[in-house]
PDB file of C-alpha atoms and ligand atoms in Angstrom:
ATOM      1  CA  MET A1243      49.445  18.193 -34.343  1.00  0.00           C
ATOM      2  CA  LYS A1244      52.766  16.723 -35.206  1.00  0.00           C
ATOM      3  CA  HIS A1245      52.951  12.407 -36.140  1.00  0.00           C
ATOM      4  CA  ILE A1246      55.585  10.357 -34.173  1.00  0.00           C
ATOM      5  CA  LEU A1247      57.094   7.251 -34.271  1.00  0.00           C
ATOM      6  CA  ILE A1248      59.004   5.272 -32.396  1.00  0.00           C
ATOM      7  CA  THR A1249      59.683   2.038 -32.505  1.00  0.00           C
ATOM      8  CA  GLY A1250      59.787   0.060 -29.880  1.00  0.00           C
ATOM      9  CA  GLY A1251      57.671   2.656 -27.133  1.00  0.00           C
ATOM     10  CA  SER A1252      56.161  -0.115 -24.717  1.00  0.00           C
ATOM     11  CA  SER A1253      59.790  -0.561 -22.312  1.00  0.00           C
ATOM     12  CA  GLY A1254      62.534   1.080 -21.495  1.00  0.00           C
ATOM     13  CA  ILE A1255      63.634   4.300 -23.484  1.00  0.00           C
ATOM     14  CA  GLY A1256      60.933   4.168 -26.057  1.00  0.00           C
ATOM     15  CA  LEU A1257      58.311   4.423 -23.574  1.00  0.00           C
ATOM     16  CA  ALA A1258      60.163   7.285 -21.666  1.00  0.00           C
ATOM     17  CA  ILE A1259      60.166   9.079 -24.830  1.00  0.00           C
ATOM     18  CA  ALA A1260      56.434   8.412 -25.572  1.00  0.00           C
ATOM     19  CA  LYS A1261      54.990   9.784 -22.156  1.00  0.00           C
ATOM     20  CA  LYS A1262      57.524  12.588 -22.364  1.00  0.00           C
ATOM     21  CA  LEU A1263      56.235  13.431 -26.318  1.00  0.00           C
ATOM     22  CA  MET A1264      52.861  12.699 -24.947  1.00  0.00           C
ATOM     23  CA  GLU A1265      52.852  14.788 -21.806  1.00  0.00           C
ATOM     24  CA  GLU A1266      54.162  17.594 -24.177  1.00  0.00           C
ATOM     25  CA  GLY A1267      50.968  17.483 -26.033  1.00  0.00           C
ATOM     26  CA  ASN A1268      49.960  18.374 -29.446  1.00  0.00           C
ATOM     27  CA  ARG A1269      52.104  14.823 -30.428  1.00  0.00           C
ATOM     28  CA  LYS A1270      50.565  11.877 -31.780  1.00  0.00           C
ATOM     29  CA  VAL A1271      52.751   9.148 -30.857  1.00  0.00           C
ATOM     30  CA  ILE A1272      52.684   6.011 -32.339  1.00  0.00           C
ATOM     31  CA  SER A1273      54.535   2.785 -31.272  1.00  0.00           C
ATOM     32  CA  LEU A1274      55.500  -0.093 -33.168  1.00  0.00           C
ATOM     33  CA  SER A1275      56.629  -3.249 -31.377  1.00  0.00           C
ATOM     34  CA  ARG A1276      56.200  -6.706 -31.113  1.00  0.00           C
ATOM     35  CA  SER A1277      54.866  -8.214 -27.551  1.00  0.00           C
ATOM     36  CA  GLN A1278      51.169  -7.199 -26.996  1.00  0.00           C
ATOM     37  CA  GLU A1279      51.950  -8.460 -23.100  1.00  0.00           C
ATOM     38  CA  LYS A1280      54.742  -5.695 -22.864  1.00  0.00           C
ATOM     39  CA  ILE A1281      51.991  -2.830 -24.224  1.00  0.00           C
ATOM     40  CA  GLU A1282      49.348  -4.032 -21.434  1.00  0.00           C
ATOM     41  CA  ARG A1283      52.018  -3.716 -19.404  1.00  0.00           C
ATOM     42  CA  ALA A1284      53.465  -0.127 -19.998  1.00  0.00           C
ATOM     43  CA  LEU A1285      49.739   0.694 -20.340  1.00  0.00           C
ATOM     44  CA  PHE A1286      49.076  -0.409 -16.574  1.00  0.00           C
ATOM     45  CA  THR A1287      52.000   1.677 -14.825  1.00  0.00           C
ATOM     46  CA  HIS A1288      50.641   4.371 -17.380  1.00  0.00           C
ATOM     47  CA  PRO A1289      47.299   4.005 -17.662  1.00  0.00           C
ATOM     48  CA  GLU A1290      47.065   8.025 -19.196  1.00  0.00           C
ATOM     49  CA  MET A1291      47.870   6.520 -22.066  1.00  0.00           C
ATOM     50  CA  GLU A1292      45.183   4.268 -23.108  1.00  0.00           C
ATOM     51  CA  GLY A1293      43.471   6.567 -25.700  1.00  0.00           C
ATOM     52  CA  GLU A1294      46.485   8.899 -26.593  1.00  0.00           C
ATOM     53  CA  VAL A1295      49.058   6.769 -27.700  1.00  0.00           C
ATOM     54  CA  ASP A1296      49.022   4.577 -30.538  1.00  0.00           C
ATOM     55  CA  PHE A1297      50.331   0.940 -29.967  1.00  0.00           C
ATOM     56  CA  ILE A1298      50.784  -1.159 -32.751  1.00  0.00           C
ATOM     57  CA  THR A1299      51.912  -4.599 -33.198  1.00  0.00           C
ATOM     58  CA  GLY A1300      54.802  -5.296 -35.837  1.00  0.00           C
ATOM     59  CA  ASP A1301      58.450  -6.886 -35.993  1.00  0.00           C
ATOM     60  CA  VAL A1302      60.962  -3.335 -37.462  1.00  0.00           C
ATOM     61  CA  SER A1303      63.222  -6.863 -39.182  1.00  0.00           C
ATOM     62  CA  LYS A1304      60.357  -7.569 -41.266  1.00  0.00           C
ATOM     63  CA  ALA A1305      59.839  -6.077 -44.020  1.00  0.00           C
ATOM     64  CA  GLY A1306      56.274  -6.857 -44.815  1.00  0.00           C
ATOM     65  CA  ASP A1307      55.446  -5.541 -41.723  1.00  0.00           C
ATOM     66  CA  CYS A1308      57.209  -2.666 -42.177  1.00  0.00           C
ATOM     67  CA  GLN A1309      55.370  -1.906 -45.241  1.00  0.00           C
ATOM     68  CA  LYS A1310      51.959  -2.117 -43.336  1.00  0.00           C
ATOM     69  CA  VAL A1311      52.752   0.611 -40.833  1.00  0.00           C
ATOM     70  CA  ALA A1312      54.009   3.041 -43.628  1.00  0.00           C
ATOM     71  CA  GLY A1313      50.024   2.520 -45.388  1.00  0.00           C
ATOM     72  CA  TYR A1314      48.385   2.156 -41.625  1.00  0.00           C
ATOM     73  CA  LEU A1315      50.252   5.800 -41.016  1.00  0.00           C
ATOM     74  CA  LYS A1316      49.729   7.019 -45.038  1.00  0.00           C
ATOM     75  CA  ASP A1317      45.805   6.300 -44.915  1.00  0.00           C
ATOM     76  CA  ARG A1318      45.200   7.415 -41.115  1.00  0.00           C
ATOM     77  CA  TYR A1319      47.730  10.613 -40.517  1.00  0.00           C
ATOM     78  CA  GLY A1320      49.162  11.486 -44.523  1.00  0.00           C
ATOM     79  CA  LYS A1321      52.442  12.824 -42.778  1.00  0.00           C
ATOM     80  CA  LEU A1322      54.911  11.585 -40.550  1.00  0.00           C
ATOM     81  CA  ASP A1323      57.005  14.377 -38.478  1.00  0.00           C
ATOM     82  CA  GLY A1324      59.247  12.542 -36.623  1.00  0.00           C
ATOM     83  CA  LEU A1325      60.471   8.846 -36.403  1.00  0.00           C
ATOM     84  CA  VAL A1326      62.579   7.053 -33.584  1.00  0.00           C
ATOM     85  CA  ASN A1327      64.349   4.217 -34.304  1.00  0.00           C
ATOM     86  CA  ASN A1328      64.630   3.191 -30.729  1.00  0.00           C
ATOM     87  CA  ALA A1329      64.156  -0.492 -31.045  1.00  0.00           C
ATOM     88  CA  GLY A1330      67.129  -2.713 -30.547  1.00  0.00           C
ATOM     89  CA  MET A1331      68.378  -6.285 -29.563  1.00  0.00           C
ATOM     90  CA  LEU A1332      71.800  -6.920 -27.563  1.00  0.00           C
ATOM     91  CA  THR A1333      73.431 -10.268 -27.491  1.00  0.00           C
ATOM     92  CA  ALA A1334      76.561 -10.135 -25.379  1.00  0.00           C
ATOM     93  CA  GLY A1335      80.028 -12.322 -26.387  1.00  0.00           C
ATOM     94  CA  GLY A1336      82.476 -11.874 -29.372  1.00  0.00           C
ATOM     95  CA  ILE A1337      83.143 -13.897 -31.928  1.00  0.00           C
ATOM     96  CA  HIS A1338      83.715 -16.670 -30.039  1.00  0.00           C
ATOM     97  CA  ASP A1339      79.790 -16.807 -28.883  1.00  0.00           C
ATOM     98  CA  ILE A1340      77.825 -15.240 -31.155  1.00  0.00           C
ATOM     99  CA  ASP A1341      76.973 -17.579 -34.169  1.00  0.00           C
ATOM    100  CA  TYR A1342      75.900 -15.823 -37.667  1.00  0.00           C
ATOM    101  CA  GLU A1343      71.855 -16.421 -36.934  1.00  0.00           C
ATOM    102  CA  LEU A1344      72.583 -14.455 -33.862  1.00  0.00           C
ATOM    103  CA  TRP A1345      74.741 -11.729 -35.369  1.00  0.00           C
ATOM    104  CA  LYS A1346      72.740 -11.253 -38.176  1.00  0.00           C
ATOM    105  CA  ALA A1347      69.211 -10.932 -35.894  1.00  0.00           C
ATOM    106  CA  ASN A1348      71.369  -8.047 -33.880  1.00  0.00           C
ATOM    107  CA  LEU A1349      72.152  -6.338 -37.219  1.00  0.00           C
ATOM    108  CA  ASP A1350      68.350  -6.549 -39.121  1.00  0.00           C
ATOM    109  CA  ILE A1351      66.861  -4.883 -35.887  1.00  0.00           C
ATOM    110  CA  ASN A1352      69.502  -2.639 -35.151  1.00  0.00           C
ATOM    111  CA  LEU A1353      70.885  -1.233 -38.017  1.00  0.00           C
ATOM    112  CA  ASN A1354      68.689  -2.672 -41.424  1.00  0.00           C
ATOM    113  CA  ALA A1355      65.618  -2.201 -39.845  1.00  0.00           C
ATOM    114  CA  PRO A1356      66.343   1.603 -39.072  1.00  0.00           C
ATOM    115  CA  TYR A1357      67.136   1.374 -43.024  1.00  0.00           C
ATOM    116  CA  LEU A1358      64.142  -0.157 -44.066  1.00  0.00           C
ATOM    117  CA  LEU A1359      62.122   2.153 -42.215  1.00  0.00           C
ATOM    118  CA  THR A1360      63.333   5.569 -42.884  1.00  0.00           C
ATOM    119  CA  GLN A1361      63.356   4.580 -46.274  1.00  0.00           C
ATOM    120  CA  MET A1362      59.577   3.294 -46.440  1.00  0.00           C
ATOM    121  CA  MET A1363      58.881   6.384 -43.594  1.00  0.00           C
ATOM    122  CA  LEU A1364      60.614   8.758 -47.072  1.00  0.00           C
ATOM    123  CA  PRO A1365      57.044   9.944 -48.983  1.00  0.00           C
ATOM    124  CA  LEU A1366      55.521  10.548 -45.535  1.00  0.00           C
ATOM    125  CA  LEU A1367      58.485  12.255 -43.765  1.00  0.00           C
ATOM    126  CA  LYS A1368      59.159  13.998 -46.500  1.00  0.00           C
ATOM    127  CA  ALA A1369      55.202  15.274 -46.566  1.00  0.00           C
ATOM    128  CA  SER A1370      55.933  16.810 -43.155  1.00  0.00           C
ATOM    129  CA  GLY A1371      58.003  19.700 -44.301  1.00  0.00           C
ATOM    130  CA  ASN A1372      60.307  19.729 -41.192  1.00  0.00           C
ATOM    131  CA  ALA A1373      60.516  16.242 -39.951  1.00  0.00           C
ATOM    132  CA  SER A1374      63.116  14.712 -37.319  1.00  0.00           C
ATOM    133  CA  VAL A1375      64.628  11.084 -37.320  1.00  0.00           C
ATOM    134  CA  VAL A1376      65.878  10.351 -34.097  1.00  0.00           C
ATOM    135  CA  ASN A1377      68.368   7.102 -34.520  1.00  0.00           C
ATOM    136  CA  ILE A1378      68.882   5.617 -30.462  1.00  0.00           C
ATOM    137  CA  SER A1379      72.731   4.233 -30.957  1.00  0.00           C
ATOM    138  CA  SER A1380      74.721   3.852 -28.085  1.00  0.00           C
ATOM    139  CA  VAL A1381      77.896   4.493 -26.599  1.00  0.00           C
ATOM    140  CA  ALA A1382      79.495   0.974 -27.806  1.00  0.00           C
ATOM    141  CA  SER A1383      79.346   1.967 -31.406  1.00  0.00           C
ATOM    142  CA  ARG A1384      82.634   3.670 -30.919  1.00  0.00           C
ATOM    143  CA  ILE A1385      83.976   1.691 -28.159  1.00  0.00           C
ATOM    144  CA  PRO A1386      84.259  -2.483 -28.656  1.00  0.00           C
ATOM    145  CA  GLY A1387      81.749  -2.835 -25.410  1.00  0.00           C
ATOM    146  CA  ARG A1388      79.873  -6.146 -24.251  1.00  0.00           C
ATOM    147  CA  SER A1389      78.592  -7.603 -27.440  1.00  0.00           C
ATOM    148  CA  ILE A1390      80.660  -7.651 -30.868  1.00  0.00           C
ATOM    149  CA  ALA A1391      77.486  -7.436 -32.899  1.00  0.00           C
ATOM    150  CA  TYR A1392      76.050  -4.651 -30.639  1.00  0.00           C
ATOM    151  CA  SER A1393      78.650  -2.473 -31.044  1.00  0.00           C
ATOM    152  CA  VAL A1394      78.968  -3.245 -35.162  1.00  0.00           C
ATOM    153  CA  SER A1395      75.185  -2.775 -35.358  1.00  0.00           C
ATOM    154  CA  LYS A1396      75.493   0.782 -34.001  1.00  0.00           C
ATOM    155  CA  ALA A1397      78.610   1.669 -34.925  1.00  0.00           C
ATOM    156  CA  GLY A1398      77.003   1.019 -38.807  1.00  0.00           C
ATOM    157  CA  LEU A1399      73.844   3.567 -37.456  1.00  0.00           C
ATOM    158  CA  ASP A1400      76.571   5.902 -36.448  1.00  0.00           C
ATOM    159  CA  MET A1401      77.044   6.138 -40.005  1.00  0.00           C
ATOM    160  CA  ILE A1402      73.267   5.965 -41.491  1.00  0.00           C
ATOM    161  CA  THR A1403      72.717   9.473 -39.104  1.00  0.00           C
ATOM    162  CA  GLU A1404      75.444  10.988 -40.766  1.00  0.00           C
ATOM    163  CA  PHE A1405      74.780  10.039 -44.675  1.00  0.00           C
ATOM    164  CA  LEU A1406      71.116  10.842 -44.286  1.00  0.00           C
ATOM    165  CA  ALA A1407      71.682  14.040 -42.106  1.00  0.00           C
ATOM    166  CA  GLY A1408      73.526  15.361 -45.578  1.00  0.00           C
ATOM    167  CA  GLU A1409      71.138  13.475 -48.040  1.00  0.00           C
ATOM    168  CA  LEU A1410      67.947  14.350 -46.350  1.00  0.00           C
ATOM    169  CA  GLY A1411      68.528  18.272 -45.561  1.00  0.00           C
ATOM    170  CA  PRO A1412      67.164  19.586 -48.433  1.00  0.00           C
ATOM    171  CA  TYR A1413      64.492  17.930 -47.815  1.00  0.00           C
ATOM    172  CA  GLN A1414      64.156  19.534 -44.381  1.00  0.00           C
ATOM    173  CA  ILE A1415      64.700  16.373 -42.800  1.00  0.00           C
ATOM    174  CA  ARG A1416      67.060  16.168 -40.268  1.00  0.00           C
ATOM    175  CA  VAL A1417      68.889  13.339 -38.505  1.00  0.00           C
ATOM    176  CA  ASN A1418      70.662  13.072 -35.533  1.00  0.00           C
ATOM    177  CA  ALA A1419      71.731   9.618 -33.471  1.00  0.00           C
ATOM    178  CA  VAL A1420      71.532   9.863 -29.670  1.00  0.00           C
ATOM    179  CA  ASN A1421      73.816   7.403 -27.739  1.00  0.00           C
ATOM    180  CA  PRO A1422      73.041   6.684 -24.832  1.00  0.00           C
ATOM    181  CA  GLY A1423      75.538   5.236 -21.684  1.00  0.00           C
ATOM    182  CA  LEU A1424      74.291   2.918 -19.604  1.00  0.00           C
ATOM    183  CA  VAL A1425      70.320   3.106 -18.740  1.00  0.00           C
ATOM    184  CA  GLU A1426      68.242   1.418 -15.948  1.00  0.00           C
ATOM    185  CA  THR A1427      65.477  -0.735 -18.220  1.00  0.00           C
ATOM    186  CA  PRO A1428      64.552  -4.377 -19.263  1.00  0.00           C
ATOM    187  CA  LEU A1429      67.103  -4.717 -21.829  1.00  0.00           C
ATOM    188  CA  HIS A1430      70.121  -6.629 -20.097  1.00  0.00           C
ATOM    189  CA  LEU A1431      67.742  -9.136 -17.858  1.00  0.00           C
ATOM    190  CA  ASP A1432      65.334  -9.558 -21.461  1.00  0.00           C
ATOM    191  CA  SER A1433      68.554 -10.328 -23.254  1.00  0.00           C
ATOM    192  CA  LYS A1434      69.830 -12.426 -20.935  1.00  0.00           C
ATOM    193  CA  VAL A1435      73.398 -10.408 -20.728  1.00  0.00           C
ATOM    194  CA  VAL A1436      72.754 -11.146 -16.836  1.00  0.00           C
ATOM    195  CA  ASP A1437      71.584 -13.919 -15.251  1.00  0.00           C
ATOM    196  CA  ASP A1438      69.210 -12.873 -12.386  1.00  0.00           C
ATOM    197  CA  GLU A1439      67.904  -9.632 -10.900  1.00  0.00           C
ATOM    198  CA  SER A1440      71.259  -9.523  -8.499  1.00  0.00           C
ATOM    199  CA  MET A1441      73.404  -9.687 -10.737  1.00  0.00           C
ATOM    200  CA  TYR A1442      71.739  -7.121 -12.149  1.00  0.00           C
ATOM    201  CA  ARG A1443      71.781  -4.967  -8.996  1.00  0.00           C
ATOM    202  CA  GLU A1444      75.554  -5.548  -8.470  1.00  0.00           C
ATOM    203  CA  MET A1445      76.418  -4.799 -12.403  1.00  0.00           C
ATOM    204  CA  LEU A1446      74.591  -1.524 -12.198  1.00  0.00           C
ATOM    205  CA  ALA A1447      76.408  -0.606  -8.817  1.00  0.00           C
ATOM    206  CA  LYS A1448      79.712  -1.272 -10.328  1.00  0.00           C
ATOM    207  CA  SER A1449      79.704   0.654 -12.894  1.00  0.00           C
ATOM    208  CA  ALA A1450      77.369   3.457 -11.488  1.00  0.00           C
ATOM    209  CA  GLY A1451      81.693   4.378 -10.152  1.00  0.00           C
ATOM    210  CA  LYS A1452      82.529   4.692 -13.534  1.00  0.00           C
ATOM    211  CA  TYR A1453      80.617   7.728 -14.254  1.00  0.00           C
ATOM    212  CA  PRO A1454      81.519  10.906 -13.398  1.00  0.00           C
ATOM    213  CA  ILE A1455      77.793  12.150 -12.833  1.00  0.00           C
ATOM    214  CA  GLY A1456      77.360   9.584 -10.303  1.00  0.00           C
ATOM    215  CA  ARG A1457      74.794   7.376 -11.448  1.00  0.00           C
ATOM    216  CA  ILE A1458      73.533   5.932 -14.097  1.00  0.00           C
ATOM    217  CA  GLY A1459      71.222   6.563 -16.244  1.00  0.00           C
ATOM    218  CA  LYS A1460      67.498   6.471 -16.626  1.00  0.00           C
ATOM    219  CA  PRO A1461      65.654   6.580 -19.230  1.00  0.00           C
ATOM    220  CA  GLU A1462      63.772   9.788 -19.069  1.00  0.00           C
ATOM    221  CA  ASP A1463      67.792  11.454 -18.915  1.00  0.00           C
ATOM    222  CA  ILE A1464      67.663  10.132 -22.683  1.00  0.00           C
ATOM    223  CA  ALA A1465      64.106  11.151 -23.631  1.00  0.00           C
ATOM    224  CA  GLN A1466      65.012  14.786 -22.564  1.00  0.00           C
ATOM    225  CA  MET A1467      67.459  14.756 -25.840  1.00  0.00           C
ATOM    226  CA  VAL A1468      65.371  12.907 -27.865  1.00  0.00           C
ATOM    227  CA  CYS A1469      62.187  15.105 -27.457  1.00  0.00           C
ATOM    228  CA  PHE A1470      64.298  17.960 -27.793  1.00  0.00           C
ATOM    229  CA  LEU A1471      66.141  16.652 -31.463  1.00  0.00           C
ATOM    230  CA  LEU A1472      61.922  16.104 -32.324  1.00  0.00           C
ATOM    231  CA  SER A1473      61.183  19.555 -31.722  1.00  0.00           C
ATOM    232  CA  GLU A1474      61.644  22.613 -33.523  1.00  0.00           C
ATOM    233  CA  LYS A1475      64.506  24.068 -31.147  1.00  0.00           C
ATOM    234  CA  ALA A1476      67.263  22.092 -33.086  1.00  0.00           C
ATOM    235  CA  SER A1477      65.828  22.868 -36.511  1.00  0.00           C
ATOM    236  CA  TRP A1478      69.702  23.907 -37.355  1.00  0.00           C
ATOM    237  CA  VAL A1479      71.060  20.029 -35.514  1.00  0.00           C
ATOM    238  CA  THR A1480      71.270  17.711 -38.128  1.00  0.00           C
ATOM    239  CA  GLY A1481      74.240  14.705 -38.236  1.00  0.00           C
ATOM    240  CA  SER A1482      74.911  15.134 -34.706  1.00  0.00           C
ATOM    241  CA  ILE A1483      75.330  11.592 -32.718  1.00  0.00           C
ATOM    242  CA  ILE A1484      75.202  13.213 -29.029  1.00  0.00           C
ATOM    243  CA  ARG A1485      76.423  11.237 -26.134  1.00  0.00           C
ATOM    244  CA  VAL A1486      74.037  11.386 -23.304  1.00  0.00           C
ATOM    245  CA  ASP A1487      76.301   8.963 -21.084  1.00  0.00           C
ATOM    246  CA  GLY A1488      77.065  10.993 -17.429  1.00  0.00           C
ATOM    247  CA  GLY A1489      80.194  11.696 -18.807  1.00  0.00           C
ATOM    248  CA  SER A1490      81.392   7.558 -19.327  1.00  0.00           C
ATOM    249  CA  SER A1491      83.516   7.874 -22.141  1.00  0.00           C
ATOM    250  CA  VAL A1492      85.266  10.722 -20.622  1.00  0.00           C
ATOM    251  CA  PHE A1493      85.731   8.629 -17.254  1.00  0.00           C
ATOM    252  CA  ASN A1494      89.503   9.025 -15.609  1.00  0.00           C
ATOM    253  CA  GLU A1495      90.496   6.937 -13.380  1.00  0.00           C
ATOM    254  CA  ILE A1496      93.520   7.753 -12.560  1.00  0.00           C
ATOM    255  CA  LEU A1497      92.082  11.554 -11.684  1.00  0.00           C
ATOM    256  CA  LYS A1498      89.243   9.726  -9.830  1.00  0.00           C
ATOM    257  CA  ARG A1499      92.361   7.742  -7.668  1.00  0.00           C
ATOM    258  CA  LYS A1500      93.636  10.961  -7.029  1.00  0.00           C
ATOM    259  CA  ASN A1501      90.576  13.191  -5.915  1.00  0.00           C
ATOM    260  CA  ARG A1502      88.846  10.614  -3.357  1.00  0.00           C
TER     261      ARG A1502
HETATM  262  N1  LIG B 196      69.336   0.320 -21.546  1.00  0.00           N
HETATM  263  C1  LIG B 196      70.608   0.601 -21.997  1.00  0.00           C
HETATM  264  O1  LIG B 196      71.572   0.780 -21.223  1.00  0.00           O
HETATM  265  C2  LIG B 196      70.908   1.075 -23.242  1.00  0.00           C
HETATM  266  C3  LIG B 196      72.005   1.691 -23.680  1.00  0.00           C
HETATM  267  C4  LIG B 196      72.580   2.506 -25.285  1.00  0.00           C
HETATM  268  C5  LIG B 196      71.542   2.467 -26.098  1.00  0.00           C
HETATM  269  N2  LIG B 196      70.154   1.565 -25.623  1.00  0.00           N
HETATM  270  C6  LIG B 196      69.302   1.796 -26.443  1.00  0.00           C
HETATM  271  O2  LIG B 196      68.641   1.939 -26.665  1.00  0.00           O
HETATM  272  C7  LIG B 196      67.172   1.225 -27.295  1.00  0.00           C
HETATM  273  C8  LIG B 196      66.141   1.058 -26.317  1.00  0.00           C
HETATM  274  O3  LIG B 196      66.888  -0.204 -25.844  1.00  0.00           O
HETATM  275  P1  LIG B 196      65.934  -0.018 -23.933  1.00  0.00           P
HETATM  276  O4  LIG B 196      67.179  -0.441 -23.107  1.00  0.00           O
HETATM  277  O5  LIG B 196      65.022   0.808 -23.971  1.00  0.00           O
HETATM  278  O6  LIG B 196      65.099  -1.779 -24.554  1.00  0.00           O
HETATM  279  P2  LIG B 196      63.930  -2.323 -24.001  1.00  0.00           P
HETATM  280  O7  LIG B 196      63.640  -1.467 -22.876  1.00  0.00           O
HETATM  281  O8  LIG B 196      64.330  -3.810 -24.021  1.00  0.00           O
HETATM  282  O9  LIG B 196      62.476  -1.967 -25.034  1.00  0.00           O
HETATM  283  C9  LIG B 196      63.158  -2.582 -26.371  1.00  0.00           C
HETATM  284  C10 LIG B 196      61.921  -1.785 -26.964  1.00  0.00           C
HETATM  285  O10 LIG B 196      62.175  -2.315 -28.456  1.00  0.00           O
HETATM  286  C11 LIG B 196      61.136  -3.316 -28.935  1.00  0.00           C
HETATM  287  N3  LIG B 196      61.380  -4.234 -29.768  1.00  0.00           N
HETATM  288  C12 LIG B 196      62.693  -4.626 -29.899  1.00  0.00           C
HETATM  289  N4  LIG B 196      62.708  -6.040 -30.548  1.00  0.00           N
HETATM  290  C13 LIG B 196      61.808  -5.297 -32.021  1.00  0.00           C
HETATM  291  C14 LIG B 196      62.064  -5.528 -33.630  1.00  0.00           C
HETATM  292  N5  LIG B 196      62.128  -6.693 -33.384  1.00  0.00           N
HETATM  293  N6  LIG B 196      60.582  -5.077 -33.436  1.00  0.00           N
HETATM  294  C15 LIG B 196      59.845  -3.917 -32.672  1.00  0.00           C
HETATM  295  N7  LIG B 196      59.982  -3.450 -31.113  1.00  0.00           N
HETATM  296  C16 LIG B 196      60.651  -4.371 -31.425  1.00  0.00           C
HETATM  297  C17 LIG B 196      61.129  -4.061 -27.617  1.00  0.00           C
HETATM  298  O11 LIG B 196      59.546  -4.472 -27.429  1.00  0.00           O
HETATM  299  P3  LIG B 196      59.075  -6.016 -27.677  1.00  0.00           P
HETATM  300  O12 LIG B 196      60.051  -7.064 -27.303  1.00  0.00           O
HETATM  301  O13 LIG B 196      57.660  -6.325 -27.958  1.00  0.00           O
HETATM  302  O14 LIG B 196      59.308  -5.862 -29.785  1.00  0.00           O
HETATM  303  C18 LIG B 196      60.654  -2.785 -26.381  1.00  0.00           C
HETATM  304  O15 LIG B 196      59.382  -2.394 -26.470  1.00  0.00           O
HETATM  305  C19 LIG B 196      67.622  -0.080 -28.066  1.00  0.00           C
HETATM  306  O16 LIG B 196      68.298   0.339 -29.071  1.00  0.00           O
HETATM  307  C20 LIG B 196      69.287  -0.044 -27.233  1.00  0.00           C
HETATM  308  O17 LIG B 196      70.700  -0.773 -28.146  1.00  0.00           O
HETATM  309  C21 LIG B 196      69.906   0.760 -24.124  1.00  0.00           C
END
């Protein structure tokens, strides 16, 4: 039985990863997130997860909560075969908009938490003998996106990925990042990047035209890649930063105008 911890498994991309892993079988998925209400919503839409996915509550940006989770996993499961650092926060804006407190909050969740959690999980990951860490970054790590704090935190997460792949390879711990393009999840509405549902729909429709594949992403598109990286099929893949973005990073406005 493989034991896999996902941060933020109660919503969006994390929920799709938890569901796919559960369906693959022979995996115990543990999800760590804050809101009990979101967990109940997830179980309402996916009743098959009840009793199968171990939803626990805690805040990844609090060292004490991460420590508790490490203790819980050690006592209950004894090892960890997969860690998906997925929980994230997005505050839109540049230096005129994001004050220092918000800057720190974004970095705490998106950058410091994956570092801290990976560090705290090391004894359990080493005990696996064949472990995989997947960091959910973003295409915004390589281009300034909607938020300075978000882009900087994800750029740092890419470097954590590359650094740790080199450091932890000898312990048979692989470390990779998946960098999604725009994916339809509650993130943008919850983070107030858009004011309301109609503004969100407009943003999705406008963005779709910039994806060569012709649509924005679904959480399942990302889950497929994450599950591959967690599996033994990816046993020689480490230190990779993998864009899963419908080609948005290579979109070419001039070609689009020429061809249509
Ligand atoms: N959606 C996109 O377009 C997109 C694109 C590129 C990258 N990403 C990345 O994908 C990841 C998942 O995003 P999503 O779109 O699936 O967002 P989402 O639907 O809002 O889900 C976020 C999950 O993270 C949990 N979470 C947030 N802060 C947390 C904290 N401090 N401690 C523990 N859990 C926390 C949330 O639960 P609680 O609030 O209950 O804690 C929720 O389960 C993020 O890292 C995001 O940056 C998303």
